[in-house]
Coordinates of C-alpha atoms in Angstrom, one line a residue:
M462 CA 34.9 29.9 -9.1
G463 CA 35.7 27.9 -6.0
E464 CA 39.1 28.0 -4.3
F465 CA 41.4 25.0 -4.5
D466 CA 40.3 22.6 -1.7
Y467 CA 41.8 19.1 -1.9
T468 CA 40.1 16.2 -0.2
D469 CA 40.3 12.4 -0.3
L470 CA 37.2 11.0 -1.8
L471 CA 37.0 8.6 1.1
P472 CA 39.0 10.0 4.0
L473 CA 39.5 7.3 6.6
G474 CA 39.7 8.0 10.3
A475 CA 42.0 6.4 12.9
D476 CA 42.6 2.7 12.6
D477 CA 41.5 0.9 15.8
T478 CA 42.0 -2.6 14.4
E479 CA 43.6 -5.2 16.7
Y480 CA 46.5 -6.8 14.9
R481 CA 48.7 -9.8 15.6
L482 CA 52.3 -10.1 14.6
I483 CA 53.1 -12.5 11.8
T484 CA 56.8 -11.9 11.6
S485 CA 59.4 -9.2 12.4
E486 CA 61.6 -10.5 9.7
G487 CA 61.6 -9.3 6.1
V488 CA 61.5 -5.6 7.0
R489 CA 64.3 -3.2 7.8
K490 CA 65.0 0.5 7.9
V491 CA 67.2 2.0 5.2
E492 CA 68.8 5.5 5.2
A493 CA 69.1 7.3 1.9
A494 CA 69.0 10.8 0.6
G495 CA 68.5 12.1 4.1
R496 CA 65.3 10.1 4.6
T497 CA 64.5 6.9 6.4
F498 CA 62.8 4.2 4.3
L499 CA 61.1 0.9 5.1
E500 CA 62.4 -2.0 2.9
V501 CA 59.9 -4.9 2.6
S502 CA 61.1 -8.2 1.2
P503 CA 59.2 -10.3 -1.3
E504 CA 59.0 -13.1 1.4
A505 CA 57.2 -10.7 3.8
L506 CA 54.5 -10.0 1.2
R507 CA 54.2 -13.7 0.3
L508 CA 54.0 -14.9 3.9
L509 CA 51.5 -12.2 4.9
T510 CA 49.2 -13.1 2.0
E511 CA 49.4 -16.8 2.7
A512 CA 48.6 -16.2 6.4
A513 CA 45.7 -13.8 5.4
V514 CA 44.1 -16.3 3.0
H515 CA 44.3 -19.0 5.7
D516 CA 42.7 -16.9 8.4
I517 CA 39.9 -15.5 6.3
S518 CA 39.1 -19.0 5.1
H519 CA 38.7 -20.3 8.7
F520 CA 38.0 -17.4 11.1
L521 CA 35.5 -14.6 11.3
R522 CA 35.5 -11.3 13.1
A523 CA 34.3 -11.3 16.7
S524 CA 31.8 -8.6 15.8
H525 CA 30.2 -10.7 13.1
L526 CA 29.9 -13.7 15.5
A527 CA 28.3 -11.4 18.1
Q528 CA 25.7 -10.4 15.6
L529 CA 24.9 -14.1 15.0
R530 CA 24.5 -14.6 18.7
K531 CA 22.2 -11.6 18.9
I532 CA 19.8 -13.3 16.5
V533 CA 19.7 -16.4 18.7
D534 CA 19.0 -14.2 21.8
D535 CA 16.4 -11.9 20.2
P536 CA 12.9 -12.9 21.2
E537 CA 11.6 -11.3 18.0
S538 CA 13.6 -13.6 15.8
S539 CA 11.7 -16.3 14.0
G540 CA 12.4 -20.0 14.8
N541 CA 14.1 -20.2 11.4
D542 CA 16.2 -17.1 12.0
R543 CA 17.5 -18.7 15.2
F544 CA 18.1 -22.1 13.6
V545 CA 20.1 -20.5 10.8
A546 CA 22.1 -18.3 13.2
L547 CA 22.9 -21.3 15.4
D548 CA 24.0 -23.4 12.5
L549 CA 26.3 -20.7 11.3
L550 CA 27.8 -20.4 14.8
K551 CA 28.4 -24.2 14.8
N552 CA 29.9 -23.9 11.4
A553 CA 32.3 -21.2 12.5
S554 CA 33.4 -23.3 15.4
I555 CA 34.2 -26.3 13.1
S556 CA 35.9 -24.1 10.6
A557 CA 38.1 -22.5 13.3
G558 CA 39.8 -25.9 13.6
G559 CA 41.8 -25.0 10.5
V560 CA 40.9 -28.1 8.5
L561 CA 37.5 -27.4 6.8
P562 CA 37.0 -23.9 5.4
M563 CA 33.8 -22.2 6.4
C564 CA 32.4 -22.3 2.8
Q565 CA 33.0 -24.7 0.0
D566 CA 33.2 -21.7 -2.4
T567 CA 36.5 -20.4 -1.1
G568 CA 36.3 -17.4 -3.4
T569 CA 38.3 -15.2 -5.6
A570 CA 41.3 -13.7 -3.8
I571 CA 41.1 -9.9 -3.8
V572 CA 43.9 -7.8 -2.3
M573 CA 44.0 -4.0 -2.1
G574 CA 47.1 -2.3 -0.8
K575 CA 48.3 1.3 -0.1
R576 CA 52.0 1.6 -0.1
G577 CA 53.5 4.7 1.6
R578 CA 56.1 6.8 -0.3
H579 CA 58.9 5.7 2.0
V580 CA 58.3 2.0 1.5
L581 CA 60.7 0.2 -0.8
T582 CA 60.1 -3.1 -2.6
D583 CA 61.5 -4.8 -5.7
G584 CA 58.5 -3.5 -7.6
R585 CA 56.9 -6.9 -8.1
D586 CA 54.5 -6.7 -5.3
A587 CA 51.5 -8.1 -7.2
E588 CA 53.6 -11.2 -8.1
H589 CA 54.7 -11.9 -4.6
I590 CA 51.1 -11.4 -3.3
S591 CA 49.9 -13.8 -6.0
R592 CA 52.5 -16.3 -4.9
G593 CA 51.1 -16.1 -1.4
V594 CA 47.6 -16.7 -2.7
Y595 CA 48.9 -19.7 -4.7
D596 CA 50.6 -21.2 -1.7
A597 CA 47.5 -20.9 0.5
Y598 CA 45.1 -22.4 -2.0
T599 CA 47.3 -25.3 -3.0
K600 CA 48.3 -26.2 0.6
L601 CA 44.9 -25.8 2.3
N602 CA 41.6 -27.6 1.7
L603 CA 40.3 -24.8 -0.5
R604 CA 38.6 -25.0 -3.9
Y605 CA 39.9 -23.7 -7.2
S606 CA 37.3 -21.6 -8.8
Q607 CA 39.1 -19.5 -11.4
M608 CA 38.4 -20.3 -15.0
A609 CA 41.0 -19.2 -17.7
P610 CA 39.5 -18.3 -21.0
I611 CA 41.2 -20.4 -23.7
T612 CA 39.0 -19.1 -26.5
M613 CA 35.9 -16.9 -26.4
W614 CA 33.8 -20.1 -25.6
E615 CA 36.3 -22.5 -24.1
E616 CA 37.5 -22.3 -20.5
K617 CA 39.8 -24.3 -18.2
N618 CA 40.2 -24.2 -14.5
T619 CA 43.6 -22.8 -13.6
G620 CA 44.1 -25.4 -10.9
S621 CA 45.5 -22.9 -8.4
N622 CA 42.8 -20.3 -7.9
L623 CA 44.9 -17.8 -9.7
P624 CA 44.7 -15.2 -11.0
A625 CA 44.0 -13.1 -7.9
Q626 CA 42.7 -9.5 -8.2
V627 CA 45.5 -7.3 -6.8
E628 CA 45.1 -3.5 -6.8
L629 CA 48.0 -1.4 -5.3
Y630 CA 48.1 2.3 -4.7
A631 CA 50.9 4.7 -4.1
E632 CA 49.4 6.5 -1.1
D633 CA 50.5 7.2 2.5
P634 CA 48.1 5.1 4.6
H635 CA 46.7 7.2 7.4
G636 CA 49.4 9.7 6.7
H637 CA 52.2 7.3 7.5
P638 CA 54.8 7.3 4.7
D639 CA 56.7 4.3 6.1
E640 CA 53.7 1.9 6.2
Y641 CA 52.1 -0.6 3.8
K642 CA 48.4 -1.3 4.6
L643 CA 46.3 -4.0 2.9
L644 CA 42.8 -5.4 2.7
F645 CA 42.4 -9.1 2.0
M646 CA 39.1 -10.5 0.8
A647 CA 37.8 -13.8 -0.4
K648 CA 34.7 -13.2 -2.5
G649 CA 32.6 -16.2 -3.4
G650 CA 30.5 -16.3 -6.5
G651 CA 27.2 -16.0 -4.6
S652 CA 27.9 -12.7 -2.9
A653 CA 29.9 -11.4 -5.9
N654 CA 26.8 -11.9 -8.1
K655 CA 24.8 -9.7 -5.8
S656 CA 26.7 -6.6 -6.6
F657 CA 24.5 -4.3 -8.7
L658 CA 24.8 -0.9 -10.4
Y659 CA 21.8 1.2 -11.3
Q660 CA 22.2 4.4 -13.4
E661 CA 19.6 6.7 -11.9
T662 CA 19.0 10.4 -12.0
K663 CA 18.6 13.3 -9.6
A664 CA 14.9 12.2 -9.3
V665 CA 15.9 9.5 -6.9
L666 CA 17.6 12.0 -4.5
N667 CA 14.8 12.5 -2.0
E668 CA 13.9 10.2 0.8
K669 CA 10.5 9.0 -0.4
R670 CA 11.8 8.0 -3.9
M671 CA 15.0 6.5 -2.5
M672 CA 13.3 4.3 0.1
A673 CA 10.9 3.0 -2.5
F674 CA 13.7 2.3 -4.9
L675 CA 15.8 0.6 -2.3
E676 CA 12.9 -1.6 -1.1
E677 CA 12.5 -2.9 -4.6
K678 CA 16.2 -3.5 -5.2
I679 CA 16.9 -5.1 -1.8
R680 CA 14.1 -7.5 -2.3
S681 CA 15.7 -8.6 -5.5
L682 CA 18.8 -9.7 -3.7
G683 CA 17.0 -12.8 -2.6
T684 CA 18.8 -15.4 -0.4
A685 CA 21.1 -17.0 -2.9
A686 CA 24.1 -15.2 -1.4
C687 CA 23.6 -16.7 2.1
P688 CA 22.1 -14.0 4.4
P689 CA 22.1 -12.5 7.0
Y690 CA 24.0 -9.9 4.9
H691 CA 26.2 -7.0 5.6
L692 CA 24.5 -4.7 3.1
A693 CA 26.1 -1.6 1.5
V694 CA 24.4 1.1 -0.5
V695 CA 26.3 3.8 -2.3
V696 CA 24.6 6.8 -3.8
G697 CA 26.6 8.9 -6.3
G698 CA 30.2 8.4 -7.5
T699 CA 32.7 10.0 -9.8
S700 CA 32.2 7.0 -12.1
A701 CA 30.2 3.8 -12.2
E702 CA 33.1 1.6 -11.3
Y703 CA 34.0 3.8 -8.3
A704 CA 30.5 3.5 -6.9
L705 CA 30.7 -0.3 -7.2
K706 CA 34.1 -0.5 -5.6
T707 CA 33.0 1.7 -2.8
A708 CA 30.0 -0.6 -2.1
K709 CA 32.3 -3.6 -2.0
Y710 CA 34.6 -1.9 0.6
A711 CA 31.7 -0.7 2.6
S712 CA 30.2 -4.2 2.8
A713 CA 33.5 -5.2 4.4
R714 CA 33.2 -2.4 6.9
Y715 CA 36.5 -1.0 5.5
L716 CA 35.0 2.5 5.3
D717 CA 33.4 2.7 8.7
S718 CA 35.7 5.5 9.8
I719 CA 34.9 8.0 7.0
P720 CA 33.1 11.2 8.0
T721 CA 29.4 11.1 8.9
E722 CA 28.7 14.5 7.3
G723 CA 29.3 16.0 3.9
S724 CA 31.1 19.3 3.0
P725 CA 31.5 21.6 0.0
S726 CA 34.9 20.0 -0.7
G727 CA 33.0 16.9 -2.0
H728 CA 34.3 14.0 0.1
G729 CA 32.1 10.9 0.6
F730 CA 30.4 10.3 3.9
R731 CA 28.3 7.8 5.8
D732 CA 24.6 8.7 6.3
L733 CA 23.9 7.1 9.7
E734 CA 20.2 8.2 9.7
M735 CA 19.7 6.4 6.3
E736 CA 21.5 3.4 7.6
A737 CA 19.1 3.0 10.4
K738 CA 16.0 3.5 8.1
V739 CA 17.2 1.0 5.5
F740 CA 18.1 -1.5 8.2
E741 CA 14.6 -1.2 9.7
L742 CA 13.2 -1.8 6.2
T743 CA 15.2 -5.0 5.8
Q744 CA 13.7 -6.3 9.1
K745 CA 10.2 -5.7 7.8
L746 CA 10.6 -7.6 4.5
G747 CA 9.9 -11.0 6.2
I748 CA 12.7 -12.8 4.3
G749 CA 14.8 -13.2 7.4
A750 CA 17.9 -15.3 7.6
Q751 CA 17.1 -17.3 4.5
F752 CA 13.7 -18.9 5.5
G753 CA 11.5 -16.2 6.9
G754 CA 11.9 -13.8 9.8
K755 CA 13.5 -10.6 10.8
Y756 CA 17.3 -10.9 10.1
F757 CA 17.8 -10.5 6.4
C758 CA 20.7 -8.2 7.3
H759 CA 23.1 -7.9 10.2
D760 CA 23.6 -4.2 9.4
V761 CA 23.6 -1.6 6.7
R762 CA 26.1 0.9 5.4
V763 CA 24.9 3.9 3.3
I764 CA 27.5 6.1 1.7
R765 CA 26.9 9.3 -0.2
L766 CA 29.5 10.2 -2.9
P767 CA 30.0 13.2 -5.1
R768 CA 28.7 12.9 -8.6
H769 CA 28.7 14.4 -12.1
G770 CA 25.5 16.5 -12.4
A771 CA 24.3 14.3 -15.3
S772 CA 24.9 11.0 -13.5
C773 CA 23.6 9.4 -10.4
P774 CA 24.9 5.8 -10.0
V775 CA 23.5 3.8 -7.1
A776 CA 25.5 0.7 -6.2
I777 CA 24.4 -2.2 -3.9
A778 CA 26.7 -5.0 -2.6
V779 CA 26.7 -7.5 0.2
S780 CA 29.0 -9.5 2.3
C781 CA 27.5 -12.9 3.0
S782 CA 27.6 -15.4 5.9
A783 CA 31.2 -16.2 4.8
D784 CA 32.2 -12.7 5.8
R785 CA 35.8 -13.1 4.7
Q786 CA 38.1 -10.2 5.0
A787 CA 41.0 -9.0 7.1
L788 CA 43.2 -5.9 7.3
A789 CA 47.0 -6.0 7.4
K790 CA 49.9 -3.7 7.8
I791 CA 53.6 -3.7 7.4
T792 CA 55.6 -1.3 9.6
P793 CA 59.1 -0.9 10.8
E794 CA 58.1 -3.1 13.7
G795 CA 57.1 -6.1 11.5
V796 CA 54.3 -7.7 9.5
F797 CA 50.8 -7.7 11.1
L798 CA 47.5 -9.2 10.3
E799 CA 44.1 -8.4 11.8
R800 CA 43.3 -10.6 14.8
L801 CA 40.2 -12.7 13.9
E802 CA 38.3 -14.8 16.4
T803 CA 39.9 -18.2 16.9
D804 CA 37.4 -19.4 19.6
P805 CA 34.0 -18.8 18.0
A806 CA 32.5 -21.5 20.3
R807 CA 32.3 -18.9 23.1
F808 CA 29.4 -17.3 21.1
L809 CA 27.4 -20.5 21.2
P810 CA 24.3 -20.5 23.4
D811 CA 23.6 -23.0 26.2
T812 CA 20.6 -24.4 24.3
T813 CA 19.6 -27.0 21.8
D814 CA 18.2 -26.9 18.3
E815 CA 14.8 -27.9 19.6
H816 CA 14.6 -24.8 21.6
L817 CA 15.4 -22.6 18.6
S818 CA 13.1 -23.7 15.8
D819 CA 9.8 -25.3 14.9
D820 CA 9.1 -29.0 14.7
V821 CA 11.4 -31.0 12.3
V822 CA 10.1 -33.6 9.8
Q823 CA 12.3 -36.6 9.2
I824 CA 12.6 -37.6 5.5
D825 CA 14.1 -41.0 4.6
L826 CA 15.8 -40.7 1.2
N827 CA 16.3 -44.4 1.0
R828 CA 12.7 -44.8 0.0
P829 CA 11.5 -44.9 -3.6
M830 CA 11.0 -41.5 -5.2
P831 CA 7.2 -41.8 -5.4
E832 CA 7.1 -42.4 -1.6
I833 CA 9.4 -39.5 -0.9
L834 CA 7.2 -37.2 -3.0
A835 CA 4.1 -38.4 -1.2
E836 CA 5.6 -37.7 2.2
L837 CA 6.8 -34.2 1.2
S838 CA 3.3 -33.5 -0.2
K839 CA 1.9 -33.7 3.4
Y840 CA 3.6 -30.5 4.5
P841 CA 3.4 -26.8 3.6
V842 CA 6.2 -24.6 2.4
K843 CA 8.5 -23.3 5.2
T844 CA 8.5 -26.7 6.9
R845 CA 11.8 -27.7 8.3
L846 CA 13.1 -31.1 7.3
S847 CA 15.9 -33.4 8.3
L848 CA 17.1 -35.6 5.4
T849 CA 18.8 -39.0 5.8
G850 CA 19.9 -41.2 2.9
P851 CA 21.5 -40.9 -0.6
L852 CA 21.7 -37.6 -2.6
V853 CA 23.0 -37.1 -6.1
V854 CA 25.2 -34.0 -6.5
A855 CA 25.2 -32.2 -9.8
R856 CA 25.7 -28.5 -10.8
D857 CA 26.2 -26.3 -13.8
I858 CA 28.4 -28.3 -16.1
A859 CA 26.8 -31.7 -15.2
H860 CA 23.4 -30.2 -16.0
A861 CA 24.6 -29.0 -19.3
K862 CA 26.0 -32.4 -20.2
I863 CA 22.8 -34.1 -19.3
A864 CA 20.8 -31.6 -21.4
E865 CA 23.1 -32.5 -24.3
L866 CA 22.4 -36.1 -23.7
L867 CA 18.6 -35.5 -23.9
D868 CA 19.1 -33.3 -27.0
D869 CA 20.8 -36.3 -28.7
G870 CA 17.8 -38.6 -27.9
G871 CA 19.3 -40.2 -24.8
E872 CA 17.5 -41.1 -21.6
M873 CA 17.5 -39.2 -18.3
P874 CA 20.1 -40.9 -16.1
Q875 CA 18.5 -43.3 -13.6
Y876 CA 20.3 -41.7 -10.7
L877 CA 18.4 -38.4 -11.3
K878 CA 15.1 -40.3 -11.4
D879 CA 15.8 -42.3 -8.2
H880 CA 17.4 -39.7 -6.0
A881 CA 17.0 -36.0 -4.9
V882 CA 19.6 -33.8 -6.6
Y883 CA 21.8 -31.5 -4.5
Y884 CA 23.3 -28.5 -6.4
A885 CA 26.8 -28.3 -4.9
G886 CA 30.5 -28.7 -5.5
P887 CA 33.0 -29.8 -2.8
A888 CA 36.2 -28.2 -1.6
K889 CA 39.2 -30.5 -1.2
T890 CA 38.7 -33.5 1.2
P891 CA 41.0 -33.5 4.1
E892 CA 42.7 -36.7 5.2
G893 CA 40.4 -38.7 7.5
Y894 CA 37.2 -37.0 6.4
A895 CA 34.5 -38.3 4.1
S896 CA 34.1 -34.9 2.5
G897 CA 35.5 -31.5 2.2
S898 CA 33.4 -28.4 2.9
F899 CA 30.3 -29.1 0.8
G900 CA 27.6 -26.4 1.1
P901 CA 24.9 -25.7 -1.5
T902 CA 25.3 -23.5 -4.5
T903 CA 22.9 -21.0 -6.0
A904 CA 19.8 -22.8 -7.3
G905 CA 18.8 -20.2 -9.8
R906 CA 21.6 -21.1 -12.2
M907 CA 19.8 -24.5 -12.8
D908 CA 16.3 -23.0 -13.3
S909 CA 16.3 -23.4 -17.1
Y910 CA 16.8 -27.2 -16.9
V911 CA 14.0 -28.0 -14.4
E912 CA 11.0 -28.2 -16.6
R913 CA 12.7 -30.4 -19.2
F914 CA 14.4 -32.7 -16.6
Q915 CA 11.2 -33.2 -14.6
A916 CA 9.3 -34.0 -17.8
A917 CA 11.8 -36.7 -18.3
G918 CA 11.4 -38.0 -14.8
G919 CA 14.5 -36.4 -13.2
S920 CA 15.1 -33.7 -10.6
M921 CA 11.8 -34.3 -8.9
V922 CA 13.3 -33.2 -5.6
M923 CA 16.0 -30.5 -5.7
L924 CA 18.1 -29.2 -2.9
A925 CA 20.1 -25.9 -3.0
K926 CA 20.2 -22.4 -1.7
G927 CA 18.3 -19.2 -2.7
N928 CA 15.0 -18.4 -4.3
R929 CA 14.0 -19.6 -7.8
S930 CA 12.1 -18.4 -10.8
K931 CA 8.4 -18.8 -11.6
Q932 CA 9.2 -21.4 -14.2
V933 CA 10.5 -23.8 -11.4
T934 CA 7.3 -23.3 -9.4
E935 CA 5.2 -24.0 -12.5
A936 CA 7.2 -27.1 -13.3
C937 CA 6.9 -28.5 -9.8
Q938 CA 3.2 -28.0 -9.8
K939 CA 2.9 -29.6 -13.2
Y940 CA 5.1 -32.7 -12.5
G941 CA 4.7 -33.0 -8.7
G942 CA 8.2 -31.9 -7.8
F943 CA 9.7 -30.1 -4.9
Y944 CA 12.5 -27.6 -4.3
L945 CA 14.1 -27.8 -0.8
G946 CA 16.2 -24.9 0.5
S947 CA 19.4 -25.8 2.3
I948 CA 21.0 -23.3 4.6
G949 CA 23.6 -21.3 2.7
G950 CA 26.9 -20.9 4.7
P951 CA 27.5 -23.8 7.0
A952 CA 29.6 -25.9 4.6
A953 CA 32.1 -27.1 7.2
R954 CA 29.4 -28.3 9.6
L955 CA 27.7 -30.2 6.8
A956 CA 30.9 -31.9 5.9
Q957 CA 31.8 -32.9 9.5
D958 CA 28.4 -33.8 10.8
C959 CA 26.0 -34.7 7.9
I960 CA 27.9 -36.1 5.0
K961 CA 29.1 -39.6 5.7
K962 CA 30.2 -40.9 2.2
V963 CA 31.1 -39.4 -1.1
E964 CA 31.7 -41.2 -4.4
V965 CA 31.9 -40.1 -8.1
L966 CA 29.0 -41.3 -10.3
E967 CA 29.8 -39.8 -13.6
Y968 CA 32.1 -37.2 -15.4
P969 CA 35.1 -37.6 -13.0
E970 CA 37.1 -35.4 -15.4
L971 CA 35.1 -32.4 -14.2
G972 CA 36.6 -32.4 -10.8
M973 CA 34.3 -30.7 -8.3
E974 CA 31.8 -30.3 -11.1
A975 CA 31.4 -34.1 -11.5
V976 CA 28.2 -36.0 -10.6
W977 CA 28.6 -37.3 -7.1
K978 CA 26.6 -39.6 -4.8
I979 CA 26.7 -38.8 -1.2
E980 CA 25.2 -40.3 2.0
V981 CA 23.8 -37.8 4.5
V982 CA 22.4 -38.0 8.0
D983 CA 20.2 -35.3 9.6
F984 CA 20.9 -32.9 6.7
P985 CA 18.9 -29.7 7.4
A986 CA 16.5 -28.4 4.7
F987 CA 13.2 -26.4 4.3
I988 CA 10.4 -26.8 1.8
V989 CA 10.6 -23.7 -0.4
V990 CA 8.5 -24.8 -3.5
D991 CA 5.9 -27.6 -3.3
D992 CA 3.9 -29.7 -5.7
K993 CA 0.9 -27.4 -5.3
G994 CA 2.5 -24.4 -6.9
E995 CA 3.3 -22.7 -3.6
D996 CA 6.6 -20.8 -3.3
F997 CA 7.7 -19.5 0.1
F998 CA 9.3 -16.5 -1.4
T999 CA 6.2 -15.3 -3.3
D1000 CA 4.8 -14.4 0.1
K1001 CA 7.6 -11.9 0.5
T1002 CA 7.1 -9.8 -2.7
G1003 CA 4.6 -7.2 -1.6
P1004 CA 5.9 -3.8 -0.4
V1005 CA 6.1 -3.2 3.3
L1006 CA 6.4 0.5 3.2
S1007 CA 3.4 2.7 2.0
I1008 CA 5.9 4.8 0.0
G1009 CA 6.8 1.6 -1.8
R1010 CA 3.3 1.0 -3.2
R1011 CA 2.8 1.9 -6.8

């Protein structure tokens, strides 16, 4: 029988975050029962949350931007790696203006807080935090993504992006009883959908088996969540849900300061050696920053947790190009928020697109569809394109409605026959702009419609982000269609520089899910699936490690 030996499961080290003061109001010291307490007002929580949502929607950490610049400067980067990294740096510079958010999917608001035992509030902290979320999303040019279940099958957008996910703990942060520390995150659907739990056994707990396992699972992440990723792997866990939550925090680098060695007490730790090996693996996959190359990931975190002897959960999560999180603290000195980079332009290189990527093929979308298809057919997968002309925009609900139309004996809408279709949904349009942030959504959600739509003459050229299923490749080969990959992430740059006109074509009652028609200029894309049955991503499916071969 072991002696009592308490340990935090994830003991954090010193906090070296650089903070900025939001306000010194709304906090005061209170003496009672021989102790000094910190009283925090509802307005302080509301104001901090509103400021945090604003900042993480428009600014990134300097460390993340430096990693993008590293891709541009690395001579081993592919041309496509460098082009994507440069576009993301340009996007960050536009977003930092505070008008267009960095991504059109402005995410689910997630807030985790640790309130010290000497911090006093009115007990309605989650409500005040939620009010701050509401104020930010309704005042800023952000998108409402939260669907309220009315019945098991019927849903309605809440129109405010509430509810938020708020989790609060009674815990002295870093041993300070008079502090309140918080983590704010905005998690878009793309990266949230790339959180996975695998219930494994002790058999995976050796390097050879673990590396083979991780190679398979990391490949399956694909590019739909907008790499380069901050990848987190968690091995073990006192429960399945704790493993997944730890992976989410690790992907935000919230757990960087935990120990790097284990002990008999059972706390979790970072395995720096495994981090280096898994990162090297990601660089060998060939997937790169979305369209081939070295930089599938910026970095990797590997965390080992204690486990029940009969369970071995393994969790994987990513933070995407919209790397949106910020730390905050409330102390007797005031309300503070992590200082994010407000001048990302300083990370831009003194070079042009032409120096960073391969030749670009101009595609005129004003031409009839047969001519567009004939032009695309001249080039192989991975070819970089520049699109100019009209695009139809339709995503999940619009596709479902068109499928219902076909089910009832109706005709494929002419606009889907005449134009390429862009899977996307805009954020709010700021005054004076043609469009709000308007980046691509995940293509895979529309896979089930492709064969039927192309058979009816529609969706012959599709534009979105991420890899697609075999059924899409087969449909394109059968009907002569193409899937073009758009860079996932630079939604603000697309809105400012590429999208010149936006109008609703059909289903205006669906809001951002309506069918739109947009005019674009020099819209960047890559051929991912062609009319010959070639799929860029199928070249990236073979194992790169000998231990990964079956």
